[in-house]
PDB file of C-alpha atoms in Angstrom:
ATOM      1  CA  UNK I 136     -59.965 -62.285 -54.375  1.00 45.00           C
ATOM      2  CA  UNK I 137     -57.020 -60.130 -54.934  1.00 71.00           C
ATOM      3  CA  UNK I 138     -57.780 -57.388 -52.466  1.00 73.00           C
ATOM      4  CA  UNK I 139     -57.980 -60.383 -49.862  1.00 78.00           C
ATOM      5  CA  UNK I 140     -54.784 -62.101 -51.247  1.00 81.00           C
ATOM      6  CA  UNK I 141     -53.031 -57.843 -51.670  1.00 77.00           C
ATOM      7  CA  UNK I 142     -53.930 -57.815 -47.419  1.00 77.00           C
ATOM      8  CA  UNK I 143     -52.535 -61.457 -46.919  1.00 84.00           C
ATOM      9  CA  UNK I 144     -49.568 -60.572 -48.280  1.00 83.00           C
ATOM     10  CA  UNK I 145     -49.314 -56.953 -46.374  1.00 80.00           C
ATOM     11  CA  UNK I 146     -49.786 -58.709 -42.774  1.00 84.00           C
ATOM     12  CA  UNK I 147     -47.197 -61.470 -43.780  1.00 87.00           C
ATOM     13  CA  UNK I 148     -44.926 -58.469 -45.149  1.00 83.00           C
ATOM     14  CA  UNK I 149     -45.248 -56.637 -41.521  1.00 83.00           C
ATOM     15  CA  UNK I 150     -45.350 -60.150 -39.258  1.00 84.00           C
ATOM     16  CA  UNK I 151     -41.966 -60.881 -40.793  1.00 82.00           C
ATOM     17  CA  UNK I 152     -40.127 -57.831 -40.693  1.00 78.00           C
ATOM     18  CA  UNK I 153     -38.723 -58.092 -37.305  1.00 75.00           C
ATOM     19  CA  UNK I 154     -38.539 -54.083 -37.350  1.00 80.00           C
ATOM     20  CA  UNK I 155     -41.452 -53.407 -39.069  1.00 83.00           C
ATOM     21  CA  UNK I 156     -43.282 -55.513 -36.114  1.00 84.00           C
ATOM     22  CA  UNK I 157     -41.397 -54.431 -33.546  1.00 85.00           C
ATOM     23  CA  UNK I 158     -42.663 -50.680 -34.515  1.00 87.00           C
ATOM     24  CA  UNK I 159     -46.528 -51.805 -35.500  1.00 89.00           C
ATOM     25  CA  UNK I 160     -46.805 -53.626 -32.155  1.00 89.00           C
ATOM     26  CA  UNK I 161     -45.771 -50.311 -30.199  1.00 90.00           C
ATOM     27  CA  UNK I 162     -47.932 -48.270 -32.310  1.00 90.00           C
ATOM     28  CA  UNK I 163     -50.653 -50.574 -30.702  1.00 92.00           C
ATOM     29  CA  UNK I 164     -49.807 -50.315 -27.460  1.00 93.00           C
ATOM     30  CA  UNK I 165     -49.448 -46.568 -27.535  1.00 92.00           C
ATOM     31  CA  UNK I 166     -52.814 -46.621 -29.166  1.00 92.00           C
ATOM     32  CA  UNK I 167     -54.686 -48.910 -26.415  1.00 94.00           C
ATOM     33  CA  UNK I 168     -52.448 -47.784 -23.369  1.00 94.00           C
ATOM     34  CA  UNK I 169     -51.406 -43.934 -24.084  1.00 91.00           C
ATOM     35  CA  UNK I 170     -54.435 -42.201 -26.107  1.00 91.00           C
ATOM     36  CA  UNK I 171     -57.151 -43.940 -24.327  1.00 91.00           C
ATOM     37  CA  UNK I 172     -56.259 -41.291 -21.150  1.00 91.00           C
ATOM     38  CA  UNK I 173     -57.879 -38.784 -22.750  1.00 91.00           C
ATOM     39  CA  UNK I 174     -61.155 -40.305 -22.345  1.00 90.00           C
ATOM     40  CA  UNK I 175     -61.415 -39.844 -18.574  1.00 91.00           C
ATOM     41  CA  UNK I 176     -60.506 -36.461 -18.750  1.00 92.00           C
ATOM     42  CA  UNK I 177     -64.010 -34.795 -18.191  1.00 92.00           C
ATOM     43  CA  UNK I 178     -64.391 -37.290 -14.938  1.00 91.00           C
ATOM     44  CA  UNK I 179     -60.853 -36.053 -13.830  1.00 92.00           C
ATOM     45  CA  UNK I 180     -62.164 -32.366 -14.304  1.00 92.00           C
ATOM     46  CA  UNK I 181     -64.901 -32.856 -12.820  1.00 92.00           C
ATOM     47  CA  UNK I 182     -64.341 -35.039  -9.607  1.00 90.00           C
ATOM     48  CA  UNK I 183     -60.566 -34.071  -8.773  1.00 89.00           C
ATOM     49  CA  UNK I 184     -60.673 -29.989  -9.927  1.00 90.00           C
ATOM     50  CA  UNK I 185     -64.460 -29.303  -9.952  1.00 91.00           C
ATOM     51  CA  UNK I 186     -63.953 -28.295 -13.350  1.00 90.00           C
ATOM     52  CA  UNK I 187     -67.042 -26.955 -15.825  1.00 90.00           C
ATOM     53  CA  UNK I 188     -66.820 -27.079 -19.474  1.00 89.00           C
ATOM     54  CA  UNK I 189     -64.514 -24.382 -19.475  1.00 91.00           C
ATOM     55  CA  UNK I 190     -62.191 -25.607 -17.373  1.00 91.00           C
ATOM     56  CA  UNK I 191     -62.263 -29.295 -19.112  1.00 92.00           C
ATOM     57  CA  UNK I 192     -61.053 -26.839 -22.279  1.00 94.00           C
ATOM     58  CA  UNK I 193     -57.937 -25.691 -20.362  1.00 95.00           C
ATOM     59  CA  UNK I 194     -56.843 -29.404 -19.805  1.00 95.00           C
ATOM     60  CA  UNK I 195     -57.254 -30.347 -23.618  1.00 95.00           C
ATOM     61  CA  UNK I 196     -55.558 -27.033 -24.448  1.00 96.00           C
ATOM     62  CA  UNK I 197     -52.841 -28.005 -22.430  1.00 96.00           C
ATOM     63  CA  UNK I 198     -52.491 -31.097 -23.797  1.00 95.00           C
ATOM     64  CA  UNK I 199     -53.030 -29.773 -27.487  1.00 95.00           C
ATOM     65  CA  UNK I 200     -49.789 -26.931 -27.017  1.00 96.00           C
ATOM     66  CA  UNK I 201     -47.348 -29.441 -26.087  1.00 95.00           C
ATOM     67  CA  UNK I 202     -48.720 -31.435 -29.058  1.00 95.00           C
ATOM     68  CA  UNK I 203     -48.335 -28.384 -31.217  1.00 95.00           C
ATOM     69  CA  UNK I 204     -44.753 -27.866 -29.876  1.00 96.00           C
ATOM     70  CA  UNK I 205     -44.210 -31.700 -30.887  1.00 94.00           C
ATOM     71  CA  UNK I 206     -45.397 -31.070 -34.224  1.00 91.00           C
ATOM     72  CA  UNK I 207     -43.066 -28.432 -34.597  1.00 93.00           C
ATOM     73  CA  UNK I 208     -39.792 -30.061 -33.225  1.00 92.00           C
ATOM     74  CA  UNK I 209     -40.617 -33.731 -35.351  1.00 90.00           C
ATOM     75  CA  UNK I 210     -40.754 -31.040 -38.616  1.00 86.00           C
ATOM     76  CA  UNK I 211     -37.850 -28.819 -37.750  1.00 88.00           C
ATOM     77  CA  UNK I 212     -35.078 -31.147 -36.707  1.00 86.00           C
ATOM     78  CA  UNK I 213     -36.736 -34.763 -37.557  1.00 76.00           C
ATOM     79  CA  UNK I 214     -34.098 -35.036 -40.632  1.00 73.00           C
ATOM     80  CA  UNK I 215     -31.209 -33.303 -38.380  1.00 79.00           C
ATOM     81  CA  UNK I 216     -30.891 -36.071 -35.271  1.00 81.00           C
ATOM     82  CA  UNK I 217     -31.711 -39.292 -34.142  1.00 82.00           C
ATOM     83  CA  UNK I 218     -35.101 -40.308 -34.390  1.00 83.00           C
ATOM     84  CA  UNK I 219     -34.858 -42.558 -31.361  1.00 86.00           C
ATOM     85  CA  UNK I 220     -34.635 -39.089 -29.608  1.00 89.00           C
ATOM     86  CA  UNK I 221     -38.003 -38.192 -30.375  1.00 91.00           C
ATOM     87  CA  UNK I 222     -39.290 -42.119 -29.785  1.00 91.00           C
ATOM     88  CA  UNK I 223     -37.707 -42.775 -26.328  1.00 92.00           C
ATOM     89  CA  UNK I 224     -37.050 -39.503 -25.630  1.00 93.00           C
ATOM     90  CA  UNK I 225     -40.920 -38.761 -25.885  1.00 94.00           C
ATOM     91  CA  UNK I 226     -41.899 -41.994 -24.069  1.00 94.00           C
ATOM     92  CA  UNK I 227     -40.291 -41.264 -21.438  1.00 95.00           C
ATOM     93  CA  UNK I 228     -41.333 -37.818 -21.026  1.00 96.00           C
ATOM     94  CA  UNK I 229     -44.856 -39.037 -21.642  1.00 96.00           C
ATOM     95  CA  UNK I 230     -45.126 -41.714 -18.906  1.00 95.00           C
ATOM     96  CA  UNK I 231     -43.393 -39.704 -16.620  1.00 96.00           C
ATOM     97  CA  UNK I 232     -45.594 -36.833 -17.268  1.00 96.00           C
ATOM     98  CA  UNK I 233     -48.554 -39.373 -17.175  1.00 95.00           C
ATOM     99  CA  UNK I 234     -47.575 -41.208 -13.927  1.00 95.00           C
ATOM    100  CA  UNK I 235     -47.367 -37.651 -12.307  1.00 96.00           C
ATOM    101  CA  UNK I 236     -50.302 -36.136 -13.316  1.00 95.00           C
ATOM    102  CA  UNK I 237     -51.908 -39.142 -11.646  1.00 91.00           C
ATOM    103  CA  UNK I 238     -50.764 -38.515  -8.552  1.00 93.00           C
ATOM    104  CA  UNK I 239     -51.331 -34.257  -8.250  1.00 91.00           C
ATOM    105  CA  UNK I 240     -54.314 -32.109  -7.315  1.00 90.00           C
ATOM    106  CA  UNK I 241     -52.764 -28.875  -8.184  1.00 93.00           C
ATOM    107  CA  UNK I 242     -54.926 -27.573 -11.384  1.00 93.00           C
ATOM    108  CA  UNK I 243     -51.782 -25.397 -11.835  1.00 94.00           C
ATOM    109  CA  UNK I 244     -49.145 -28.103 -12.196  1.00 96.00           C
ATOM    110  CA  UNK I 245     -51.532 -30.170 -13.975  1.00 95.00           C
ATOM    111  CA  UNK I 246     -51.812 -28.082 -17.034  1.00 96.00           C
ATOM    112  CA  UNK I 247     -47.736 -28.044 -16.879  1.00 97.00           C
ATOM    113  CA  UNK I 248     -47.702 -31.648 -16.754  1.00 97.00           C
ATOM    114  CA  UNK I 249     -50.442 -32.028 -19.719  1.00 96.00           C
ATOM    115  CA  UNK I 250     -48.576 -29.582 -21.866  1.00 97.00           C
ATOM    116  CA  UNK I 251     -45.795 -32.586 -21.291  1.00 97.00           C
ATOM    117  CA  UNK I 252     -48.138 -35.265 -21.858  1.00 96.00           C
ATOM    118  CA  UNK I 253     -48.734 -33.878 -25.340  1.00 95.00           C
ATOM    119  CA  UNK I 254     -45.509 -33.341 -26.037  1.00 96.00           C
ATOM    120  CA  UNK I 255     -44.249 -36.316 -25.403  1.00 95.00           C
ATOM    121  CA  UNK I 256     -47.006 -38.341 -27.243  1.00 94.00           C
ATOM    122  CA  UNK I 257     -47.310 -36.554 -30.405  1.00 93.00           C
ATOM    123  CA  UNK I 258     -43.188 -36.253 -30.517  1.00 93.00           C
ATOM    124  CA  UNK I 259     -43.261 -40.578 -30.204  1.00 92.00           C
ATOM    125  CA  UNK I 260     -46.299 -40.696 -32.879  1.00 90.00           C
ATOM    126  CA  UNK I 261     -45.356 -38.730 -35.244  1.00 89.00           C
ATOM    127  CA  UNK I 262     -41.601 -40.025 -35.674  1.00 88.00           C
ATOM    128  CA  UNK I 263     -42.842 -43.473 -35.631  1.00 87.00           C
ATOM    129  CA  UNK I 264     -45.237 -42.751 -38.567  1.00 86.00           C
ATOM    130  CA  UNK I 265     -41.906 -41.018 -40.575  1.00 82.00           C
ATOM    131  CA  UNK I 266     -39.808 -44.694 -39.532  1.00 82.00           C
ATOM    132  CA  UNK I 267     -42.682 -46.867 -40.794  1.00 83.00           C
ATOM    133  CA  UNK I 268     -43.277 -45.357 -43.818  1.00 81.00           C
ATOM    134  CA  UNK I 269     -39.330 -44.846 -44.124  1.00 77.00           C
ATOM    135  CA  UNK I 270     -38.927 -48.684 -43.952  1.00 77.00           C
ATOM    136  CA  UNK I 271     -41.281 -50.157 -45.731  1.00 79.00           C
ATOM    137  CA  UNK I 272     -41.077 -51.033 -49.208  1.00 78.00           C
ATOM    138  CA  UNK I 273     -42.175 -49.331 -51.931  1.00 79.00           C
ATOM    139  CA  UNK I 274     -44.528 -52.151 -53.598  1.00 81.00           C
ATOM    140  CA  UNK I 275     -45.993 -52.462 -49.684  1.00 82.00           C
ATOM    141  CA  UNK I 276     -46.431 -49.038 -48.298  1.00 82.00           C
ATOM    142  CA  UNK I 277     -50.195 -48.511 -49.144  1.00 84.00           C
ATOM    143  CA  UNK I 278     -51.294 -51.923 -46.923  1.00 85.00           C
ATOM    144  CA  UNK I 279     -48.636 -50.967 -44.168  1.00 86.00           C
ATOM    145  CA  UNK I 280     -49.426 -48.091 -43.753  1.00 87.00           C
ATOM    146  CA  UNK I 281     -53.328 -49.010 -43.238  1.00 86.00           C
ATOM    147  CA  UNK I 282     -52.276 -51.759 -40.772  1.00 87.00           C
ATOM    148  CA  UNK I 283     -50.229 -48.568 -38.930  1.00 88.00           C
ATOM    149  CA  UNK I 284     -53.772 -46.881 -39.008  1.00 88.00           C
ATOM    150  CA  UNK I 285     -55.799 -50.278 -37.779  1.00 86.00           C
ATOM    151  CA  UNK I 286     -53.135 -50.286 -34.716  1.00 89.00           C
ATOM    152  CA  UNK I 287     -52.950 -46.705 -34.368  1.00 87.00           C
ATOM    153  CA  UNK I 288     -57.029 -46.017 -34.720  1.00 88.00           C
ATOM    154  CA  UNK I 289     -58.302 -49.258 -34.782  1.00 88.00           C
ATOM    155  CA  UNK I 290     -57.160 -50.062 -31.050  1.00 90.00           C
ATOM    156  CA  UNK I 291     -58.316 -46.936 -29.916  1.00 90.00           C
ATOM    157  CA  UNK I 292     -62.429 -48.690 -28.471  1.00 92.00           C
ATOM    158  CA  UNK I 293     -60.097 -51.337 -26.742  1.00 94.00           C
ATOM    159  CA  UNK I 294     -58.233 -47.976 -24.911  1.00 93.00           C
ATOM    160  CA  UNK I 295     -61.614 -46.558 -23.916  1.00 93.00           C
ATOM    161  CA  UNK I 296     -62.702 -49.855 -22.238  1.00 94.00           C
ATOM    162  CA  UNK I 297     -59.740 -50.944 -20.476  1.00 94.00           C
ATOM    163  CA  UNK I 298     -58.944 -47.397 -18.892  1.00 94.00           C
ATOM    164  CA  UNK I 299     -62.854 -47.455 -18.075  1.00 93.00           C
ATOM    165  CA  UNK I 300     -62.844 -50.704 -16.472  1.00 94.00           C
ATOM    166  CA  UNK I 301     -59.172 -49.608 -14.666  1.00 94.00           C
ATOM    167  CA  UNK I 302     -61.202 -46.425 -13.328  1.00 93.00           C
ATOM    168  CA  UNK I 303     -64.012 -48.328 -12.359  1.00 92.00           C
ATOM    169  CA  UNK I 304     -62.018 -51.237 -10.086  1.00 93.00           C
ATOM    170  CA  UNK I 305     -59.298 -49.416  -8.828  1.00 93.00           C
ATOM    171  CA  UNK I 306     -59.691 -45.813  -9.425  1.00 92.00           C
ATOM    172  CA  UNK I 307     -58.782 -43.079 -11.863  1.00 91.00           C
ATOM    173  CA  UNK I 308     -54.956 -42.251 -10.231  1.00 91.00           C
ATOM    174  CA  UNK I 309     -54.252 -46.132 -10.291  1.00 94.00           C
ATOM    175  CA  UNK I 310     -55.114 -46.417 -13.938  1.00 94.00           C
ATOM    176  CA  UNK I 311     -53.275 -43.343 -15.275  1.00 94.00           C
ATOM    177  CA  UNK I 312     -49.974 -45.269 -13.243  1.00 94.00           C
ATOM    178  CA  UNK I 313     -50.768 -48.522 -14.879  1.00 95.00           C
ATOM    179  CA  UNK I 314     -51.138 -47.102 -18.241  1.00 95.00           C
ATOM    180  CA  UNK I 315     -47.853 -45.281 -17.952  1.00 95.00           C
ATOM    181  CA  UNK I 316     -46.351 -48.145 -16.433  1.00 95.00           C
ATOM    182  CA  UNK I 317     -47.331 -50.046 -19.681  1.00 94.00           C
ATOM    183  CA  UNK I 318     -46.116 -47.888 -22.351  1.00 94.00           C
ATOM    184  CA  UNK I 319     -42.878 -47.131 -20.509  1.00 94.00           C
ATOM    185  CA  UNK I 320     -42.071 -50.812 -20.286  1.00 93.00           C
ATOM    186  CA  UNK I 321     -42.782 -51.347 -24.040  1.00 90.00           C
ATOM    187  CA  UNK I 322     -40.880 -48.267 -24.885  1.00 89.00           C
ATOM    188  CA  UNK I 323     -37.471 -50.214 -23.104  1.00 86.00           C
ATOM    189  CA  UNK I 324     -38.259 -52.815 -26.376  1.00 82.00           C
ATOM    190  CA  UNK I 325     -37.352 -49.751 -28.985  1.00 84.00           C
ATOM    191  CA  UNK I 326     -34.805 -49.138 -26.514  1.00 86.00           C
ATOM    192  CA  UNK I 327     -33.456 -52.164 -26.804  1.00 84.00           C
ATOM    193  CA  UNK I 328     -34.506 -52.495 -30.811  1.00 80.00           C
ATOM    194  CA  UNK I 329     -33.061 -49.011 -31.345  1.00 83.00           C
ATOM    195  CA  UNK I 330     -29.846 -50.020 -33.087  1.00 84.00           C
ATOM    196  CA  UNK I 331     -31.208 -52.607 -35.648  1.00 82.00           C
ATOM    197  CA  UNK I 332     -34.078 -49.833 -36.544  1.00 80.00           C
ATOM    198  CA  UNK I 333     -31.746 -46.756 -36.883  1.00 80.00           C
ATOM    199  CA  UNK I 334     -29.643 -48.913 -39.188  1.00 81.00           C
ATOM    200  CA  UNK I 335     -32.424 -49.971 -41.540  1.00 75.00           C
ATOM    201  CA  UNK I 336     -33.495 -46.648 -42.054  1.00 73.00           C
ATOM    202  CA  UNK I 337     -30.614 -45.131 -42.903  1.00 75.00           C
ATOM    203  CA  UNK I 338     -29.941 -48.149 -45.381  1.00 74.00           C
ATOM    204  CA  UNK I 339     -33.437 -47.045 -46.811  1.00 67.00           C
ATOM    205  CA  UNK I 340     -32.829 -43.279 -46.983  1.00 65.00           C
ATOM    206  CA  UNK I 341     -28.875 -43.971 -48.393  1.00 71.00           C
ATOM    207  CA  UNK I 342     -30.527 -46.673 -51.223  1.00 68.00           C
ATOM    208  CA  UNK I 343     -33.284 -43.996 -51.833  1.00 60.00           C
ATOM    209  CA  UNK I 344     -30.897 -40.682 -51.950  1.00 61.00           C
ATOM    210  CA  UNK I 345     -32.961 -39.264 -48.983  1.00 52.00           C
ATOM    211  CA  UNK I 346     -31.035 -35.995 -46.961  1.00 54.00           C
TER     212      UNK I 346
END
């Protein structure tokens, strides 16, 4: 009973910290909402650039550079400035890139626009993986951070069906603007959150004699 009792008390831990669900619930949405585009890309290649294999690659490549870049930036200057800079500032970037690439046929500006895609979504990701684990409590960390992966991973099969059923009812351009719609609405609640988080983790990293 104690590994039941251990999650109990890790979902009642996360439920009640109002930034700690504030953060898990976004994860989720970026999970269902923002990842699942990826799964129509071999339709999109195919249908709207009469794309092979190959050219599928160049779209994921795209997308995979600007997540590289992301990567990069989160490790270089994560500890240097705000991470609401990397958390808005990438879910912006990545709606905008998203809502964008929904509307062009222009394999050209479609690569530049996945390269943005990435970036964006691996900058918001990976920052809100350092402020989770930056939050939480030592004593907790183990069953947060697996109810971060259940909304992060774990959502993921609801992301595949809803942009499939989106595709299939109203078409591939309308879903990608939904979905970007979506995530840039629930960004505006970090936006709005983004004082009360920043606080409480530089309370943690001041109490834990972080840089």
């Amino acid at each position: 009973l104690r590994p039941i009792a251990a999650i109990k008390e890790g979902i009642a831990y996360s439920a009640s910290h109002p930034i700690m669900r504030v953060l898990l619930l976004f994860v989720g949405i970026v999970s269902i909402f923002g990842w699942s585009y990826s799964t129509i890309m071999p339709v999109i290649a195919r249908e709207t650039y009469s794309l092979d294999a190959k050219g599928l690659g160049y779209l994921y490549s795209a997308t995979g550079l600007g997540a590289l870049l992301a990567t990069y930036l989160v490790g270089k200057f994560g500890g240097h400035i705000s991470p609401m800079l990397f958390i808005i500032g990438g879910n912006t970037l990545f709606a905008t890139s998203l809502f964008l690439f929904s509307l062009t046929a222009n394999f050209q500006l479609a690569l530049v626009l996945l390269f943005f895609i990435g970036l964006g979504l691996l900058s918001q990701s990976s920052m809100m993986n350092t402020l989770v684990q930056g939050m939480v409590k030592q004593e907790f960390r183990g069953r947060v951070m697996s109810i971060y992966i259940l909304m992060f991973l774990g959502m993921a099969p609801i992301g595949n069906f809803e942009i499939g059923y989106l595709t299939e009812h109203f078409g591939i351009a309308n879903a990608f603007a939904i979905n970007a719609a979506v995530v840039f609405l629930f960004g505006a609640l970090i936006f709005f959150n983004r004082k009360r988080i920043i606080s409480r983790y530089r309370e943690y990293k001041v109490k834990n004699n972080l840089p």
